[in-house]
XYZ file of C-alpha atoms in Angstrom:
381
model
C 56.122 -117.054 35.689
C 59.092 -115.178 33.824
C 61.090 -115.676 36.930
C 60.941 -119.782 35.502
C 61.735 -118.211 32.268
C 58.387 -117.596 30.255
C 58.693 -114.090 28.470
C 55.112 -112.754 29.113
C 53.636 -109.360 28.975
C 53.337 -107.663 31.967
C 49.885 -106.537 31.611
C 47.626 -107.813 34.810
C 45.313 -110.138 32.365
C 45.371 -113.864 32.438
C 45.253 -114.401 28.758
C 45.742 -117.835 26.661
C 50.025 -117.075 26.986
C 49.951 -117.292 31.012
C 47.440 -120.065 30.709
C 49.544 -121.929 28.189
C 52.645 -120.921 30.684
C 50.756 -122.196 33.479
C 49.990 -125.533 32.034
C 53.683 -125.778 30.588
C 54.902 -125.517 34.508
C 52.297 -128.107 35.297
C 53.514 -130.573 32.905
C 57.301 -129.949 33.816
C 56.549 -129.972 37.299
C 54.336 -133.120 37.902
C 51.234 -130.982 39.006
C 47.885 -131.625 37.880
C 47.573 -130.039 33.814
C 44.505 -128.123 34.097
C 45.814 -124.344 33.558
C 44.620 -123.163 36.995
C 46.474 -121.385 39.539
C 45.268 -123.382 42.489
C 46.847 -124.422 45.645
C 49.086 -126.443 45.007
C 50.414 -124.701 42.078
C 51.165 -121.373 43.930
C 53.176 -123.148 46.314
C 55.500 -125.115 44.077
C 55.921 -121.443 42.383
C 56.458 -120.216 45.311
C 58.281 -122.419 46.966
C 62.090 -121.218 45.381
C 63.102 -120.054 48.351
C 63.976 -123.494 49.612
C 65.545 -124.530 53.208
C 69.362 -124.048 53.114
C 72.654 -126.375 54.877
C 75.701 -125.864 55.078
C 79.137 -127.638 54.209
C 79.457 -131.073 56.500
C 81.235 -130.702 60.223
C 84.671 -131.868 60.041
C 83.846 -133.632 63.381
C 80.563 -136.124 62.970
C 80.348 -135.325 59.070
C 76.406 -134.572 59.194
C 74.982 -131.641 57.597
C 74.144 -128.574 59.819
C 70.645 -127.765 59.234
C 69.923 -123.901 59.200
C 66.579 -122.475 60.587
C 64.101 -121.899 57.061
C 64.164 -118.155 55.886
C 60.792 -116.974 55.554
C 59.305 -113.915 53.659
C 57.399 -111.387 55.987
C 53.948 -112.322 56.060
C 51.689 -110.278 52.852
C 50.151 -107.181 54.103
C 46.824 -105.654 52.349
C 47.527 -102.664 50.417
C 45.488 -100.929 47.642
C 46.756 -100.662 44.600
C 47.174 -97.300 42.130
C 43.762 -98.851 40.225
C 41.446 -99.139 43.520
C 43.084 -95.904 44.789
C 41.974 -94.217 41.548
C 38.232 -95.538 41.204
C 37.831 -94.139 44.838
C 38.791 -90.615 44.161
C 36.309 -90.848 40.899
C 33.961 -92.136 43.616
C 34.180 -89.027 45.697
C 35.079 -86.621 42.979
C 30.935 -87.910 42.062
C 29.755 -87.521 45.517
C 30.978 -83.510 45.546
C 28.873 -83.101 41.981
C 25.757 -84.145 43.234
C 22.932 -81.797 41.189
C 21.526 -78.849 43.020
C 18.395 -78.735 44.719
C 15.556 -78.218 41.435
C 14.697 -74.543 42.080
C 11.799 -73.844 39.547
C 12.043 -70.716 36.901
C 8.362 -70.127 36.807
C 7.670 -70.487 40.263
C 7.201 -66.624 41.145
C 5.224 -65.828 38.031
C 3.014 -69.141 38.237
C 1.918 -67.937 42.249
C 1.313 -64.592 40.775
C -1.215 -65.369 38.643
C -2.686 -68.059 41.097
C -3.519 -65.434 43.533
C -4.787 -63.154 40.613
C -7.551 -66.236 40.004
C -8.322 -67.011 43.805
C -8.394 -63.524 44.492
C -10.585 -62.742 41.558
C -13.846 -60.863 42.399
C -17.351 -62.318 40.841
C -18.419 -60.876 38.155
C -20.628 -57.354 38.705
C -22.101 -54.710 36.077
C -23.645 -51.381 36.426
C -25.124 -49.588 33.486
C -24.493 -46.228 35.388
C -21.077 -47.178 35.395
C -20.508 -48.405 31.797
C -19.612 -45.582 29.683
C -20.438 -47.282 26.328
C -24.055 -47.739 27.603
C -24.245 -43.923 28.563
C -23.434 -42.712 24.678
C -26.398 -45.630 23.886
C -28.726 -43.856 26.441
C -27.923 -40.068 25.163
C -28.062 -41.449 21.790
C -31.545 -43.490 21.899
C -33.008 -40.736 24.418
C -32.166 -37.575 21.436
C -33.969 -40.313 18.748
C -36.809 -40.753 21.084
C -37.644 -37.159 21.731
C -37.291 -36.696 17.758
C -39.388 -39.610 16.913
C -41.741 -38.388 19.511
C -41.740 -35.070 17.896
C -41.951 -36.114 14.614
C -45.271 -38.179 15.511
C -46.823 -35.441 17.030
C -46.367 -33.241 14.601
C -47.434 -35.854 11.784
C -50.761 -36.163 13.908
C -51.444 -32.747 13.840
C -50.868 -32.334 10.549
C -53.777 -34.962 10.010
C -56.192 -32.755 12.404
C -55.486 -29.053 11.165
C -52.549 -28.148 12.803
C -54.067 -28.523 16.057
C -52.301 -30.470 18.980
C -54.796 -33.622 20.238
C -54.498 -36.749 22.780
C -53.717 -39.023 20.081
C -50.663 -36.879 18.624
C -49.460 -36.980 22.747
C -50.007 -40.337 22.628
C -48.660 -41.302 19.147
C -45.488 -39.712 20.360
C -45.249 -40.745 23.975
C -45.288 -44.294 21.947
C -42.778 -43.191 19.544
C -40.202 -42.615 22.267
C -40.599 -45.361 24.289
C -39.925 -47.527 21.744
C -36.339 -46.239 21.353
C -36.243 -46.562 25.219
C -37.215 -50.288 24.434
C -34.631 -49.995 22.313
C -32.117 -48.873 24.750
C -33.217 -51.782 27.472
C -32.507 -53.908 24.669
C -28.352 -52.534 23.917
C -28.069 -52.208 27.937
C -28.332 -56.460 27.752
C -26.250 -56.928 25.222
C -23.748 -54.701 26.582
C -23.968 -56.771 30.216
C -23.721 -59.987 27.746
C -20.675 -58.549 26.430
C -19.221 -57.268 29.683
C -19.840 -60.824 31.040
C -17.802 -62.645 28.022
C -14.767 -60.056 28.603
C -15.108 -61.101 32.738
C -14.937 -64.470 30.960
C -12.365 -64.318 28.618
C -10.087 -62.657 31.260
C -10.158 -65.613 33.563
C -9.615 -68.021 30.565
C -6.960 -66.296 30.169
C -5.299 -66.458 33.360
C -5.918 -70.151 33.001
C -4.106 -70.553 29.841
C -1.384 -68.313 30.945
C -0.987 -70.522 34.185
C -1.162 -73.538 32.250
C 1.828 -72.922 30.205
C 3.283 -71.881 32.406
C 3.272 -74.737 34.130
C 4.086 -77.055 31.417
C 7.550 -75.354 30.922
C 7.737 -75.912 34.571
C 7.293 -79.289 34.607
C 9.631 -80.046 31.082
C 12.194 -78.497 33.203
C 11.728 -80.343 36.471
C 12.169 -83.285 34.156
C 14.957 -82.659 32.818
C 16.402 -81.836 36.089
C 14.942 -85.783 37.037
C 16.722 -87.084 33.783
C 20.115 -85.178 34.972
C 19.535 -86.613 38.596
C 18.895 -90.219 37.444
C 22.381 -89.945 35.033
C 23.826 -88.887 37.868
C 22.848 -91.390 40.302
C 23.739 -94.535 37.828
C 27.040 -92.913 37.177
C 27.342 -92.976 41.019
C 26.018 -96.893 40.739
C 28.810 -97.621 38.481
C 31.646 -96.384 39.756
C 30.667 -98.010 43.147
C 29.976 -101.204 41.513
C 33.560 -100.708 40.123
C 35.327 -100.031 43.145
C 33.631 -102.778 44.774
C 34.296 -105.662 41.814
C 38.256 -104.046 42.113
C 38.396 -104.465 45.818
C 37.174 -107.705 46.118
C 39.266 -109.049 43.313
C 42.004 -107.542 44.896
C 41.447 -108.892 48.440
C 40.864 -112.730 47.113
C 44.047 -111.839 45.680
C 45.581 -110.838 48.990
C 43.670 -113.588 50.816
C 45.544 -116.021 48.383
C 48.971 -114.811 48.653
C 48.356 -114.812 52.811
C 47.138 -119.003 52.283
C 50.222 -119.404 50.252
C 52.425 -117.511 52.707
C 51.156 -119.871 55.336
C 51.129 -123.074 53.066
C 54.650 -122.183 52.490
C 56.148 -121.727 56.241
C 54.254 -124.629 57.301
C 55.856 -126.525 54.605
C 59.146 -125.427 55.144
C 59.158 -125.495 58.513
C 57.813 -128.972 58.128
C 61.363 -129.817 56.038
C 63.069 -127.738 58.629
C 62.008 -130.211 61.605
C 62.504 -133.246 58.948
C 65.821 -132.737 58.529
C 66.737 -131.575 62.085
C 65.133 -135.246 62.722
C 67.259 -136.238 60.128
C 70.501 -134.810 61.650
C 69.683 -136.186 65.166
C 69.648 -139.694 63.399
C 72.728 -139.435 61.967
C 74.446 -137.964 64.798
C 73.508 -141.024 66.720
C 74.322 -143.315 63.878
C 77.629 -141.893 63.528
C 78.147 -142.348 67.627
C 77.306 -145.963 67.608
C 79.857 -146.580 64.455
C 82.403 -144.789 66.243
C 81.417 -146.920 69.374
C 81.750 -150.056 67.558
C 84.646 -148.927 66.079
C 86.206 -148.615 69.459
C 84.595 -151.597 70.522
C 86.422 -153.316 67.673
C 90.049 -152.252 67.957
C 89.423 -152.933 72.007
C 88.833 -156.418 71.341
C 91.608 -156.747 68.495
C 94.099 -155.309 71.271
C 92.644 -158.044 73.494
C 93.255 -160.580 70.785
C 96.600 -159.891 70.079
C 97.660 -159.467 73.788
C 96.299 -162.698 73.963
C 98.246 -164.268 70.915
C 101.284 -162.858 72.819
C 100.562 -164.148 76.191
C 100.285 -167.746 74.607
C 103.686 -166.920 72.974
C 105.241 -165.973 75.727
C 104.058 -169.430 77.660
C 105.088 -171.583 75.233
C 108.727 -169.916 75.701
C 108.938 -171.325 78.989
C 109.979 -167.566 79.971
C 109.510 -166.869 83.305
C 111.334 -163.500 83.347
C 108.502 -161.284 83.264
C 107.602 -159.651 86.963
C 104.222 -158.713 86.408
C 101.239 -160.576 85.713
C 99.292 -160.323 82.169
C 96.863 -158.331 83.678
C 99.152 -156.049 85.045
C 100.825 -155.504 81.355
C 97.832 -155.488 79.401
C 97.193 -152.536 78.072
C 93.913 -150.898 78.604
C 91.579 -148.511 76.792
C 89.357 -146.764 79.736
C 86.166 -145.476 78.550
C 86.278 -141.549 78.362
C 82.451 -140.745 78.990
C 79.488 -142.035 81.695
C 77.802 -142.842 78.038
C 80.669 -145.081 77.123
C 81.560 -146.250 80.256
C 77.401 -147.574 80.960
C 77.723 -149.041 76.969
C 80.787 -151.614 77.916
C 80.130 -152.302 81.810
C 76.563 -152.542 81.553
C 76.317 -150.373 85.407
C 75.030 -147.394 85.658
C 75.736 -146.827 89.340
C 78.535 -144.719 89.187
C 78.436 -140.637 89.578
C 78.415 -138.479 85.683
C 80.577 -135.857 85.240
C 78.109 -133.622 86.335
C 77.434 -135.649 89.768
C 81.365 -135.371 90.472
C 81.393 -132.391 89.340
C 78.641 -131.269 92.107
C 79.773 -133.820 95.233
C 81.598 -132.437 98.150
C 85.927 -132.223 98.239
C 85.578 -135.095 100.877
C 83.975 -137.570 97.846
C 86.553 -136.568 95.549
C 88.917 -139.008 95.682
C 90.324 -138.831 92.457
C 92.046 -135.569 90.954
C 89.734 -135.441 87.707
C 86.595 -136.958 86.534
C 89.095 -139.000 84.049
C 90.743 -140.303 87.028
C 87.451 -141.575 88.442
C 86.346 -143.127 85.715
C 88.922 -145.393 85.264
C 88.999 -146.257 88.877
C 85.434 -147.391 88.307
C 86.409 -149.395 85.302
C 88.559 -151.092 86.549
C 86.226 -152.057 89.242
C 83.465 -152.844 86.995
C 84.482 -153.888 83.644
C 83.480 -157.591 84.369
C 80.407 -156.128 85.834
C 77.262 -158.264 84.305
C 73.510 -157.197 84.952
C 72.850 -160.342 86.433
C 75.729 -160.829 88.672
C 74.031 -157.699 90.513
């Protein structure tokens, strides 16, 4: 457009300024005013480079027609803007994230195998040293309970030892031993609960430990999905820019074609053109000839009357003999005023044998055969 003379910003956007521009050219060029580049619009701007001529021959004074010039036909290439989006597109494809590798993952399988492998639960008494200070303890309070009975019942029967004292005491101590069965329960109950506690707190260890697993695995699935609509963009990008760019290139390739074919299209009009006028200038010249032959003939005429009228009978030769004549200098002219076409062209005589030849040149011949034929009539044949 600033090539017709419309000062616009070089800036790649068709904004209100080209589209008032466009629809200026429209007006001013008797295109359709609808602010679209179409078709026909492209062509008429591109269409400057217009078929040239040259000056007039001197000799038939029709214009030469020169073959139409014609730009080389557009060729795709991409553009600094596509060529950039594609390097962002594989400058992302190099970043893709790293495989998620977990932090926890050793720790989490150790304690895993610590709860499958984990024995059931088992208690000895034998083997519990907390029950074997209970057992010393409640055994020593037995035998002194025992003791102490005993020696209360015998205090009751004179000092003297008796069955009932043995027995009193025997009772005495077993009931610390009752005692003791009693603390050896609680003390499984309690070794059960720590067995207990200990796997609960495997489980909670394992748990959390798998929570911070999984808040990182999805933060690693947040990163990955960033990175995969970053990746959706930029294609989406590069696509929208390529295909922009080709319909542009497809355009500018219709054009190119709209173009030659109409130029070529003047090109052949005017060679048409310049055939036609080379033939009309041919027949004026013929007619001209054709004209000053027959005012020769006239005025021989006017002369030969003048001469009879004289009475002079001086003359040794007859009119025919002094008339002047104008041969034809072509096969073309000579057919146009005899009307017979049965004589040899130049190119004939040119090709017969010597022995045919009867005349030195083809000029020679010709108006041998005029002379012959000039009242020649089509249907005197």
């Amino acid at each position: 457009m600033n090539k017709y003379g419309y000062k616009l910003d070089v800036d790649g956007q068709f904004g209100t300024k080209t589209q008032a521009a466009v629809r200026d050219y429209q007006k001013n060029n008797g295109l359709s005013v609808d602010g679209i580049v179409g078709k026909n619009t492209w062509g008429k701007l591109n269409s400057a480079a217009q078929v040239k001529t040259e000056k007039p021959t001197a000799s038939t004074g029709v214009k030469k027609t020169s073959k139409p010039t014609q730009e080389k036909r557009p060729e795709y290439k991409k553009s600094s803007a596509v060529k950039n989006a594609e390097k962002k597109l594989q400058k992302w494809e190099k970043g893709s994230p790293e495989k998620y590798s977990s932090a926890y993952a050793e720790e989490i399988d150790a304690i895993l195998g610590e709860i499958l492998g984990r024995e059931d639960f088992k208690y000895s008494l034998n083997a519990d040293p907390l029950y074997e200070q209970y057992r010393e303890l409640y055994v020593e309070n037995g035998k002194k309970a025992m003791d102490d009975t005993v020696g209360k019942a015998a205090a009751l029967t004179g000092g003297y030892g008796s069955s009932y004292a043995v027995t009193a005491g025997e009772q005495a101590y077993d009931e610390y031993l009752m005692k003791l069965n009693d603390v050896a329960l609680k003390l499984r109950d309690r070794a059960y609960e720590q067995y207990e506690d200990e796997g609960d707190k495997l489980f909670r260890d394992v748990s959390l430990l798998r929570s911070l697993d999984g808040d990182d695995y999805n933060k690693y699935l947040d990163e990955l999905s960033r990175y995969y609509k970053d990746g959706e963009y930029l294609l989406e990008r590069l696509g929208s820019m390529s295909d922009a760019e080709y319909e542009q290139f497809l355009h500018s390739v219709d054009t190119w074609e709209s173009d030659r074919d109409y130029e070529f299209q003047l090109y052949r009009d005017r060679l048409d053109r310049e055939e036609f006028e080379k033939e009309m200038a041919f027949k004026e010249k013929e007619a001209q000839r054709d004209q000053q032959n027959a005012d020769r003939s006239y005025n021989l005429a006017l002369q030969r009357a003048a001469s009879s009228s004289s009475g002079s009978n001086d003359k040794k030769k007859s009119d025919e003999d002094d008339e002047p004549i104008a041969y034809p200098v072509s096969y073309k002219e000579f057919y146009a005023r005899t009307g017979y076409s049965g004589i040899l062209t130049e190119t004939e005589y040119d090709r017969s044998t010597p022995t045919k030849k009867k005349y030195s040149t083809y000029k020679k011949y010709l108006q041998a055969m005029y002379k012959k034929y000039k009242d020649y009539r089509e249907g005197d044949r």
